[in-house]
Short mmCIF file of C-alpha atoms in Angstrom, two decimals:
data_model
loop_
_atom_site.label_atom_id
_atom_site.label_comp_id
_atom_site.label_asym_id
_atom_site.label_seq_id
_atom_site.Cartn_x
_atom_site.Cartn_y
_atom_site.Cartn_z
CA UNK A 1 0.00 0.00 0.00
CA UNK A 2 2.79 1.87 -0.13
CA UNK A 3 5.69 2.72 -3.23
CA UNK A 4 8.47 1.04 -3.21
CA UNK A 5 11.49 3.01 -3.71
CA UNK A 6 13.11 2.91 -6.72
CA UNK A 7 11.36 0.56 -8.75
CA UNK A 8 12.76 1.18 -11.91
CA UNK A 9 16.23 0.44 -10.05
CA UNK A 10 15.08 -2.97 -9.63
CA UNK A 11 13.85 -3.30 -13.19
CA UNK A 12 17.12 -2.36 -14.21
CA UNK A 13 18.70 -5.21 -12.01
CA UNK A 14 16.55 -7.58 -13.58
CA UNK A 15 17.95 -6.56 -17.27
CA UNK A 16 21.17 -6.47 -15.84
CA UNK A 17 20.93 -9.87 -13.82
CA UNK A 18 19.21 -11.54 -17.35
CA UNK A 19 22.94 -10.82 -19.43
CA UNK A 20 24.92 -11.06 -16.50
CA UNK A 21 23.96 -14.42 -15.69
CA UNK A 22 24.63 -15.97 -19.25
CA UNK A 23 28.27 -14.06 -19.18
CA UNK A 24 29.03 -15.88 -15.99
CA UNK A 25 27.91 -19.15 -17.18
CA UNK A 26 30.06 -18.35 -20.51
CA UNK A 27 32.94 -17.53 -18.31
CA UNK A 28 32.38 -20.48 -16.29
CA UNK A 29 32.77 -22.91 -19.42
CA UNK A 30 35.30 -21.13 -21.26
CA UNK A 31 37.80 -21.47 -18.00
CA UNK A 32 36.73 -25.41 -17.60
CA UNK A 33 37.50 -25.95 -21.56
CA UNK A 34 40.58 -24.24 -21.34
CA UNK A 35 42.12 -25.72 -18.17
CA UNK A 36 40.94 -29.00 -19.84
CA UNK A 37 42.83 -29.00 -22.93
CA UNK A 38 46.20 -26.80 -21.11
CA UNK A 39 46.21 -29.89 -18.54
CA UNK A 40 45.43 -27.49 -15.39
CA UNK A 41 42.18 -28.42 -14.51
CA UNK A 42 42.45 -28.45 -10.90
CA UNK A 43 39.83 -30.34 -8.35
CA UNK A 44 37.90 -27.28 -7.71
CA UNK A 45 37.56 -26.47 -11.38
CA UNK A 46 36.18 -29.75 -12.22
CA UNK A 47 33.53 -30.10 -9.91
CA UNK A 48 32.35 -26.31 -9.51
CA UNK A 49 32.61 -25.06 -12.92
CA UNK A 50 30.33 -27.48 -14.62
CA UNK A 51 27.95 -26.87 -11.55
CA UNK A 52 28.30 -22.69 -11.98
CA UNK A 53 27.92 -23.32 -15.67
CA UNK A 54 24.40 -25.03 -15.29
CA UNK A 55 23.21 -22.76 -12.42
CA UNK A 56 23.79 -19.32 -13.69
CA UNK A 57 22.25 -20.55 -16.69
CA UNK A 58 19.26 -22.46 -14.99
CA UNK A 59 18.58 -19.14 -13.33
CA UNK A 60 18.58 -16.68 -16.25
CA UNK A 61 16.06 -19.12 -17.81
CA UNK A 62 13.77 -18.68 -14.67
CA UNK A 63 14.41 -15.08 -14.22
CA UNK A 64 13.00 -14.91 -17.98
CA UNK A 65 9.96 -16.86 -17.11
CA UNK A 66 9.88 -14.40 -13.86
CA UNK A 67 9.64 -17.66 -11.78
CA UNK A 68 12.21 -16.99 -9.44
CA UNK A 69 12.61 -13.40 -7.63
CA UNK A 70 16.06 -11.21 -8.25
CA UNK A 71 16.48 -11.51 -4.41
CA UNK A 72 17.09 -15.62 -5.04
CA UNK A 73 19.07 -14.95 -7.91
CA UNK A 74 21.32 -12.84 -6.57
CA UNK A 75 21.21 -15.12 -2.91
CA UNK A 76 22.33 -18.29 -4.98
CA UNK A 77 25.09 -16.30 -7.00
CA UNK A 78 26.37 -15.17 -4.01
CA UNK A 79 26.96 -18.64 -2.60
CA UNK A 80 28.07 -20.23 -5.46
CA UNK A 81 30.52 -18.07 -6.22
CA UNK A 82 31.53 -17.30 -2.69
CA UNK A 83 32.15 -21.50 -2.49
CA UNK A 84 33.98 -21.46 -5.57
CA UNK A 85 36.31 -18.49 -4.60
CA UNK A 86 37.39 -19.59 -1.81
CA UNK A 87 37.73 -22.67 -2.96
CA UNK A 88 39.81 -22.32 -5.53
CA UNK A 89 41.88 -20.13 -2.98
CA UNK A 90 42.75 -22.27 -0.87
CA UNK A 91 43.61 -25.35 -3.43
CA UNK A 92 45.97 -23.03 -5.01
CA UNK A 93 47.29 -22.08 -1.79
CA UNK A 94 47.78 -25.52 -0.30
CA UNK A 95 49.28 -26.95 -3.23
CA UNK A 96 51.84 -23.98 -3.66
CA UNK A 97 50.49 -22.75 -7.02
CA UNK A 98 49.75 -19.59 -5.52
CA UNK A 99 53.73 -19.03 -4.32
CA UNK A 100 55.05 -20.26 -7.61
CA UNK A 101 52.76 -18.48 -10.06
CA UNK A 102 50.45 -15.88 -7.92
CA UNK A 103 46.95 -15.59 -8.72
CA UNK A 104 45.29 -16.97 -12.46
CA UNK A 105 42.78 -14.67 -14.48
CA UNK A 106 39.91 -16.77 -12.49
CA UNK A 107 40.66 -14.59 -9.78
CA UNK A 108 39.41 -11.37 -11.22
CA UNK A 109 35.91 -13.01 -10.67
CA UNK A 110 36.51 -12.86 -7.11
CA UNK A 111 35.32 -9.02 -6.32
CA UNK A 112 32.15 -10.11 -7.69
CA UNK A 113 30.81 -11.13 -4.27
CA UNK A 114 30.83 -7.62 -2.91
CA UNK A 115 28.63 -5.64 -5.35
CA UNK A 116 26.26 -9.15 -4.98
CA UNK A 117 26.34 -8.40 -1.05
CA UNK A 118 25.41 -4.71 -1.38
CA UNK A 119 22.80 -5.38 -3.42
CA UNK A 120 21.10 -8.58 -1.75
CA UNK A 121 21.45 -6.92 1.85
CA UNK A 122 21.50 -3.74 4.26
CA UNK A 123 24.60 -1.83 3.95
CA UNK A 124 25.45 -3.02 7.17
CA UNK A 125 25.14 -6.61 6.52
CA UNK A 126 27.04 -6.57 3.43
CA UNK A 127 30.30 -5.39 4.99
CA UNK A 128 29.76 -7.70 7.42
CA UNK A 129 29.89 -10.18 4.88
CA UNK A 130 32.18 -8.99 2.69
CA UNK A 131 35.03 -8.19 5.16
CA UNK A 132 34.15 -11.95 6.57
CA UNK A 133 34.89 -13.17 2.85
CA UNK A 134 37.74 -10.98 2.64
CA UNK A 135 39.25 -12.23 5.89
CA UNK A 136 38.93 -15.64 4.85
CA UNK A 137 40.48 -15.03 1.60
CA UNK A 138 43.39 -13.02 3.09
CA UNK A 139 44.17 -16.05 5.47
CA UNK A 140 44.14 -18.40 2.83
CA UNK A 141 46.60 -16.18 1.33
CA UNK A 142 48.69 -16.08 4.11
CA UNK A 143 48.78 -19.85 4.90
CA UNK A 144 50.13 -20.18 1.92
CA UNK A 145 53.11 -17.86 2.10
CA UNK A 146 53.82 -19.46 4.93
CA UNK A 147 53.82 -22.61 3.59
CA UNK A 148 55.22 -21.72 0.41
CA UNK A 149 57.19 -18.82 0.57
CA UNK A 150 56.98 -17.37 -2.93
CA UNK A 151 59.04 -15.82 -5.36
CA UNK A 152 59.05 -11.63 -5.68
CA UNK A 153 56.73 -11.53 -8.92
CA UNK A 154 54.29 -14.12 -7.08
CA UNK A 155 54.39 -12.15 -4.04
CA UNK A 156 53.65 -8.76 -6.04
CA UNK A 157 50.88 -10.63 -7.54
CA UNK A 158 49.14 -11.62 -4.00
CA UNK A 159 49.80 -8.00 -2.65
CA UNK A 160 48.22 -6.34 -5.56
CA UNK A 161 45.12 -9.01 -5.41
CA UNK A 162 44.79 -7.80 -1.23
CA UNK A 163 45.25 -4.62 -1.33
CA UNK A 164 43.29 -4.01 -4.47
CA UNK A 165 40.21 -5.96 -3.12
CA UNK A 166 40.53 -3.63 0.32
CA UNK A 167 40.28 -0.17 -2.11
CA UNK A 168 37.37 -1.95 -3.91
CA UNK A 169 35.26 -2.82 -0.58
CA UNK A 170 36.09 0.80 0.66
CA UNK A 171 35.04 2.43 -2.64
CA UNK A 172 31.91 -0.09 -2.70
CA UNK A 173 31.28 1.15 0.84
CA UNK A 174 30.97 4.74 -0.03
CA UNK A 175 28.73 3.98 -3.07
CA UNK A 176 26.84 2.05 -1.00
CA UNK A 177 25.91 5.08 1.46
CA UNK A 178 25.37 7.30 -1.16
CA UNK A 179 22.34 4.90 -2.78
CA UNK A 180 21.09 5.25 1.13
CA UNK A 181 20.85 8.51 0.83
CA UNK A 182 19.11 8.52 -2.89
CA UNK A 183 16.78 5.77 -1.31
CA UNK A 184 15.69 8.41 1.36
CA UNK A 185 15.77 11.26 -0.52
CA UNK A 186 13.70 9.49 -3.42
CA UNK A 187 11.19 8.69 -0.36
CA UNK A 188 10.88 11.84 0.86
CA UNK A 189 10.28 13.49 -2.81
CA UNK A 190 7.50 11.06 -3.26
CA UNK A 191 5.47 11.01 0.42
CA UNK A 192 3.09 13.59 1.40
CA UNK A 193 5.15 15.01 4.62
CA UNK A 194 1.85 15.70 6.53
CA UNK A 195 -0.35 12.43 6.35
CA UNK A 196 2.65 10.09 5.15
CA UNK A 197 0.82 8.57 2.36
CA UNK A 198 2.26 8.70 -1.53
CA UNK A 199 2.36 12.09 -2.75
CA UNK A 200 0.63 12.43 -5.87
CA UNK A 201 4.12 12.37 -7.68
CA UNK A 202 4.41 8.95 -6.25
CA UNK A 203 1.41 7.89 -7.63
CA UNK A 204 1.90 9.28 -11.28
CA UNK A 205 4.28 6.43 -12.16
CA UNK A 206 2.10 3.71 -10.66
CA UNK A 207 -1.20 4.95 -12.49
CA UNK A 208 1.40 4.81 -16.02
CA UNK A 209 2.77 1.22 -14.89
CA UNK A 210 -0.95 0.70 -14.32
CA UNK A 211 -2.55 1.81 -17.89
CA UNK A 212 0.66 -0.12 -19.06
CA UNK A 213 -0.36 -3.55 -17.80
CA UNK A 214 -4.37 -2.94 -19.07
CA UNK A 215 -3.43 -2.10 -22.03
CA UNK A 216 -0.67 -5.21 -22.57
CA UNK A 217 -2.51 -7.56 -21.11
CA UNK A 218 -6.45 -6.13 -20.86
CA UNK A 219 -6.26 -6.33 -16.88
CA UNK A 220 -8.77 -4.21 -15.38
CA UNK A 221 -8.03 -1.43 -12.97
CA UNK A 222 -9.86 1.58 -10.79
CA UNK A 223 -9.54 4.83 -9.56
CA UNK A 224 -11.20 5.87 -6.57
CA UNK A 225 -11.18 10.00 -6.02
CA UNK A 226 -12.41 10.84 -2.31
CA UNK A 227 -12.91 14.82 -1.68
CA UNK A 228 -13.11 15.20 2.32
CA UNK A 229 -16.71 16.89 2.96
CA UNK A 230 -16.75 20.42 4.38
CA UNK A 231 -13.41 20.33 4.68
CA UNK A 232 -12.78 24.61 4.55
CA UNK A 233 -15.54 24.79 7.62
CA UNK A 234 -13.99 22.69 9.98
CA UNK A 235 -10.49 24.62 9.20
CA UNK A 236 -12.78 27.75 9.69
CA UNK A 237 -14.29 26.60 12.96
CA UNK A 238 -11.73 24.54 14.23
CA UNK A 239 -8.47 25.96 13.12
CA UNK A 240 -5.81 24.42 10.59
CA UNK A 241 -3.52 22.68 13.27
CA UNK A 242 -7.06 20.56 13.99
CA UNK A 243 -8.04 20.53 10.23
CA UNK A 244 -4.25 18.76 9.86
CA UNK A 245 -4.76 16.15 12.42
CA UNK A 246 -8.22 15.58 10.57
CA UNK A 247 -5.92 15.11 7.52
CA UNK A 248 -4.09 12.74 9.28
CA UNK A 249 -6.79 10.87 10.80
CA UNK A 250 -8.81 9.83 7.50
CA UNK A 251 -5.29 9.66 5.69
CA UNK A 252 -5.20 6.43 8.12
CA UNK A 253 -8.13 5.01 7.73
CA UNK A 254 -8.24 4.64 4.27
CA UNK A 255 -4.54 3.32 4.25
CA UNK A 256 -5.37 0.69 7.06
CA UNK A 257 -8.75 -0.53 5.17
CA UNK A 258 -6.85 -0.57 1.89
CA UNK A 259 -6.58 -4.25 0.17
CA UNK A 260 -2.60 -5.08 -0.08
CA UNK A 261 -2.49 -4.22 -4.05
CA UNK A 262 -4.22 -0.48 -3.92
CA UNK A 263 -2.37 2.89 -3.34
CA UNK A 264 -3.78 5.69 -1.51
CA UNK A 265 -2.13 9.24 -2.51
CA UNK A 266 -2.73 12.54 -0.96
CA UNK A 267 -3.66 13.92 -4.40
CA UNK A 268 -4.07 17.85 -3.11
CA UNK A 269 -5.52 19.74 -0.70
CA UNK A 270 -8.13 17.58 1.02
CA UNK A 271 -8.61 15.22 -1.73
CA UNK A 272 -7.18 11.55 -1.69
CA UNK A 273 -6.78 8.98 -4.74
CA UNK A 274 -6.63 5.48 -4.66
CA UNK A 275 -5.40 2.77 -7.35
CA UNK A 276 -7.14 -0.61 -7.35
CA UNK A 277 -5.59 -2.47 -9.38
CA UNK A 278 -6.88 -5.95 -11.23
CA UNK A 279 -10.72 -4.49 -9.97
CA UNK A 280 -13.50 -3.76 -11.98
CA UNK A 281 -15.97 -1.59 -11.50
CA UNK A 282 -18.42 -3.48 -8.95
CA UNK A 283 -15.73 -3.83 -7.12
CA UNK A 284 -14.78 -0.58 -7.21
CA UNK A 285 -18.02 0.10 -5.71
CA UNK A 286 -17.85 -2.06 -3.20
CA UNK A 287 -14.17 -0.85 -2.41
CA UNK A 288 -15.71 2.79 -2.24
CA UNK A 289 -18.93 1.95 -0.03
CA UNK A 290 -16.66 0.30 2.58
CA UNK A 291 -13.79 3.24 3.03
CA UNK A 292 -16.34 5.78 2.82
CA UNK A 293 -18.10 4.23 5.87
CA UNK A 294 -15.02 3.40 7.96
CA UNK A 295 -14.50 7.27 7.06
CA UNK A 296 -17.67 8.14 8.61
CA UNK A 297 -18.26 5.16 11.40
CA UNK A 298 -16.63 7.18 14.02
CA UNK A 299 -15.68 11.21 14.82
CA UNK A 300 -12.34 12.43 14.77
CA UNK A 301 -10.12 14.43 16.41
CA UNK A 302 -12.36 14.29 19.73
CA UNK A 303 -16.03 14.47 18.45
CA UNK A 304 -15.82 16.29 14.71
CA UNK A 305 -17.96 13.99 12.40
CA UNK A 306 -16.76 13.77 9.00
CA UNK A 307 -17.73 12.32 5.18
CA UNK A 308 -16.50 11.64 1.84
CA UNK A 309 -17.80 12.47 -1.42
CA UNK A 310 -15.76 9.64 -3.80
CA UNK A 311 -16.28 9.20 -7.75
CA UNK A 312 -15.20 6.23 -9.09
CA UNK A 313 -14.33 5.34 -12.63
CA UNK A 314 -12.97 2.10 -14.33
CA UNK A 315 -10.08 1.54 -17.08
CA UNK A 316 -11.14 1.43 -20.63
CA UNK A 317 -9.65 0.33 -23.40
CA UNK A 318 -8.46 3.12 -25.37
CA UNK A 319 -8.14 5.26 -22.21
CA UNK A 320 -5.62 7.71 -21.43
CA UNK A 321 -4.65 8.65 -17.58
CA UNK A 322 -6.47 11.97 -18.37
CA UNK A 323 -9.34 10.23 -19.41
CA UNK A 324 -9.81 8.08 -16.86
CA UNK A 325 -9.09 10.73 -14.15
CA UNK A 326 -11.86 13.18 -15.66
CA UNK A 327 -14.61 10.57 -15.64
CA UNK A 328 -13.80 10.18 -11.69
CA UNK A 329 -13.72 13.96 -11.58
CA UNK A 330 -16.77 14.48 -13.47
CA UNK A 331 -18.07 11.86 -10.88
CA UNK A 332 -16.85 13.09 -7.53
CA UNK A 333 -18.23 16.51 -8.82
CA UNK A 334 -21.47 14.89 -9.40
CA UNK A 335 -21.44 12.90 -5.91
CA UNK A 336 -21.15 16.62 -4.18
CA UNK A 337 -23.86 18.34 -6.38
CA UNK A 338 -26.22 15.56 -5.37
CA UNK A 339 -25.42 16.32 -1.41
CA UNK A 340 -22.23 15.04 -0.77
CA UNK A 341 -21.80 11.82 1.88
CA UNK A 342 -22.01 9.50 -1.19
CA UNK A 343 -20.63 7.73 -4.28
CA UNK A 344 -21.09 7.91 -7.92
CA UNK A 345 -20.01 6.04 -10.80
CA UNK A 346 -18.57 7.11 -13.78
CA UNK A 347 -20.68 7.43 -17.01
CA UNK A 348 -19.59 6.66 -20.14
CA UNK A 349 -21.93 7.48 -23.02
CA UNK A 350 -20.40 4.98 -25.26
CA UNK A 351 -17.58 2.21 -25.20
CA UNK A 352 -15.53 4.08 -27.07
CA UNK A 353 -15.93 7.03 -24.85
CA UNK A 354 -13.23 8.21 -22.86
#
């Protein structure tokens, strides 16, 4: 019932996450091939790649089919990759490969796990998790130099990997805040400051994704425009700081009697808008009848009565968001002409009215 910051953020992960996944699988079997016919196809190659290879691309064919949720997609990556990693770490530490050689090119897939982290988690948690990974690497790292004190250019190579990870997970770090902020600042630009509900810039967006969806796939959605009755006289009686906690009050109680799919904006002034989606427009009616009276069941504020006046109107094919708003308009106008303390229904003259 309420937007959900950045939306087109996680659209974009979901394009990104649907190429992404392929390249790693590509990766994944390229490096198996290769090891195979140079002869250094370790243990941890053998049995991980082949298992990355099929996962990453088991998942981009269910992220396709939108049966599995980025969250899972990113949860898995993160494991498999974190397994492999370290995996491979410490086989080529144990074995001496590391000191001889210093780290292959399947190491550059290593950072991988902290943008995964940030993403999939609280800020917090992820460098939690990331300096936990990175301590685990680094003492791989060290066991083998210990046990395999390496040449010069090895040991360059293993001090570059370290300390080039550490500047990544700092620089990660401070990215990470900064999207914070954005996230709060996005939140902020969207929500009505006095009642806390969606702003009617927040709402824009979801009444376009909205008219998207009916029109791709002919789903069926309302709009529900609720004018607070005599709104100016109980400012004039009872002052604004009252008026605002009236505001407040009804802002509530249509947000807690809400189903979980609808949106309730503060559209302006004393008027509120609410998006049902997937309802037609019986429903509608019904959905109208029942915040209206929660509305009106009981006073506010102490003991000041108070009543909606709601028009409702009902996607159409060919509709436009103007159109549709205008008929709930033209409705809500009509619901306070005939004495306000009521519904009414759009009319449409003709189907291909609008």
């Amino acid at each position: 019932m309420s937007l959900e910051p950045l939306s087109s953020f996680n659209a974009s992960r979901r394009r990104n996450e649907l190429w992404l996944l392929p390249l790693g699988a590509l990766a994944s079997g390229v490096a198996y091939v290769l090891s195979v016919v140079n002869g250094t196809l370790n243990p941890v190659d053998a049995a991980l790649s082949p298992l990355l290879f099929v996962g990453f691309l088991l998942m981009a064919l269910l992220l396709w089919l939108h049966r599995i949720s980025i969250a899972t997609v990113e949860l898995v990556a993160v494991v498999l990759l974190l397994v492999y990693n370290l995996g491979n770490l410490y086989y080529v530490g144990l074995s001496g490969e590391l000191s001889r050689v210093g780290f292959s090119a399947s190491a550059l897939w290593s950072t991988i796990i902290y943008p995964l982290a940030f993403l999939l988690l609280s800020r917090e948690k992820a460098m939690r998790v990331s300096v936990a990974y990175y301590v685990a690497g680094l003492l791989g790292g060290l066991v083998s130099v210990l046990l395999h004190p390496p040449n010069m250019s090895a040991l360059n190579s293993i001090a570059q990997f370290y300390l080039a990870n550490l500047a990544f997970l700092a620089l990660l770090n401070v990215y990470a805040q900064l999207r914070e902020n954005m996230l709060i600042m996005e939140q902020l630009a969207h929500t009505d400051h006095l009642t806390r509900l969606t702003n009617r810039r927040g709402l824009e967006p979801l009444l376009k994704q909205e008219l998207q969806r009916a029109e791709r796939y002919g789903l069926p959605f309302a709009v529900l425009l609720a004018d607070l009755d005599h709104f100016k006289g109980i400012n004039d009686r009872h002052g604004h700081a009252i008026g605002d906690q009236v505001l407040r009050e009804v802002a509530l109680r249509l947000d807690h009697n809400l189903r979980q799919a609808d949106t309730v904006a503060r559209w302006g002034g004393e008027e509120f808008l609410i998006l049902a989606p997937t309802t037609d427009l019986a429903q509608a009616e019904q959905l109208a009848a029942r915040l209206a009276e929660m509305v009106r069941a009981e006073p506010v504020v102490g003991n000041i009565p108070v009543t909606l006046s709601i028009g409702v109107s009902c996607y159409r094919a060919g509709d436009s968001l103007e159109s549709l708003l205008q008929r709930a308009d033209k409705a809500l106008y009509r619901a306070k002409a005939l004495g306000r303390n009521r519904l009414e229904l759009e009319i449409v003259s003709s189907p291909a009215a609008k």
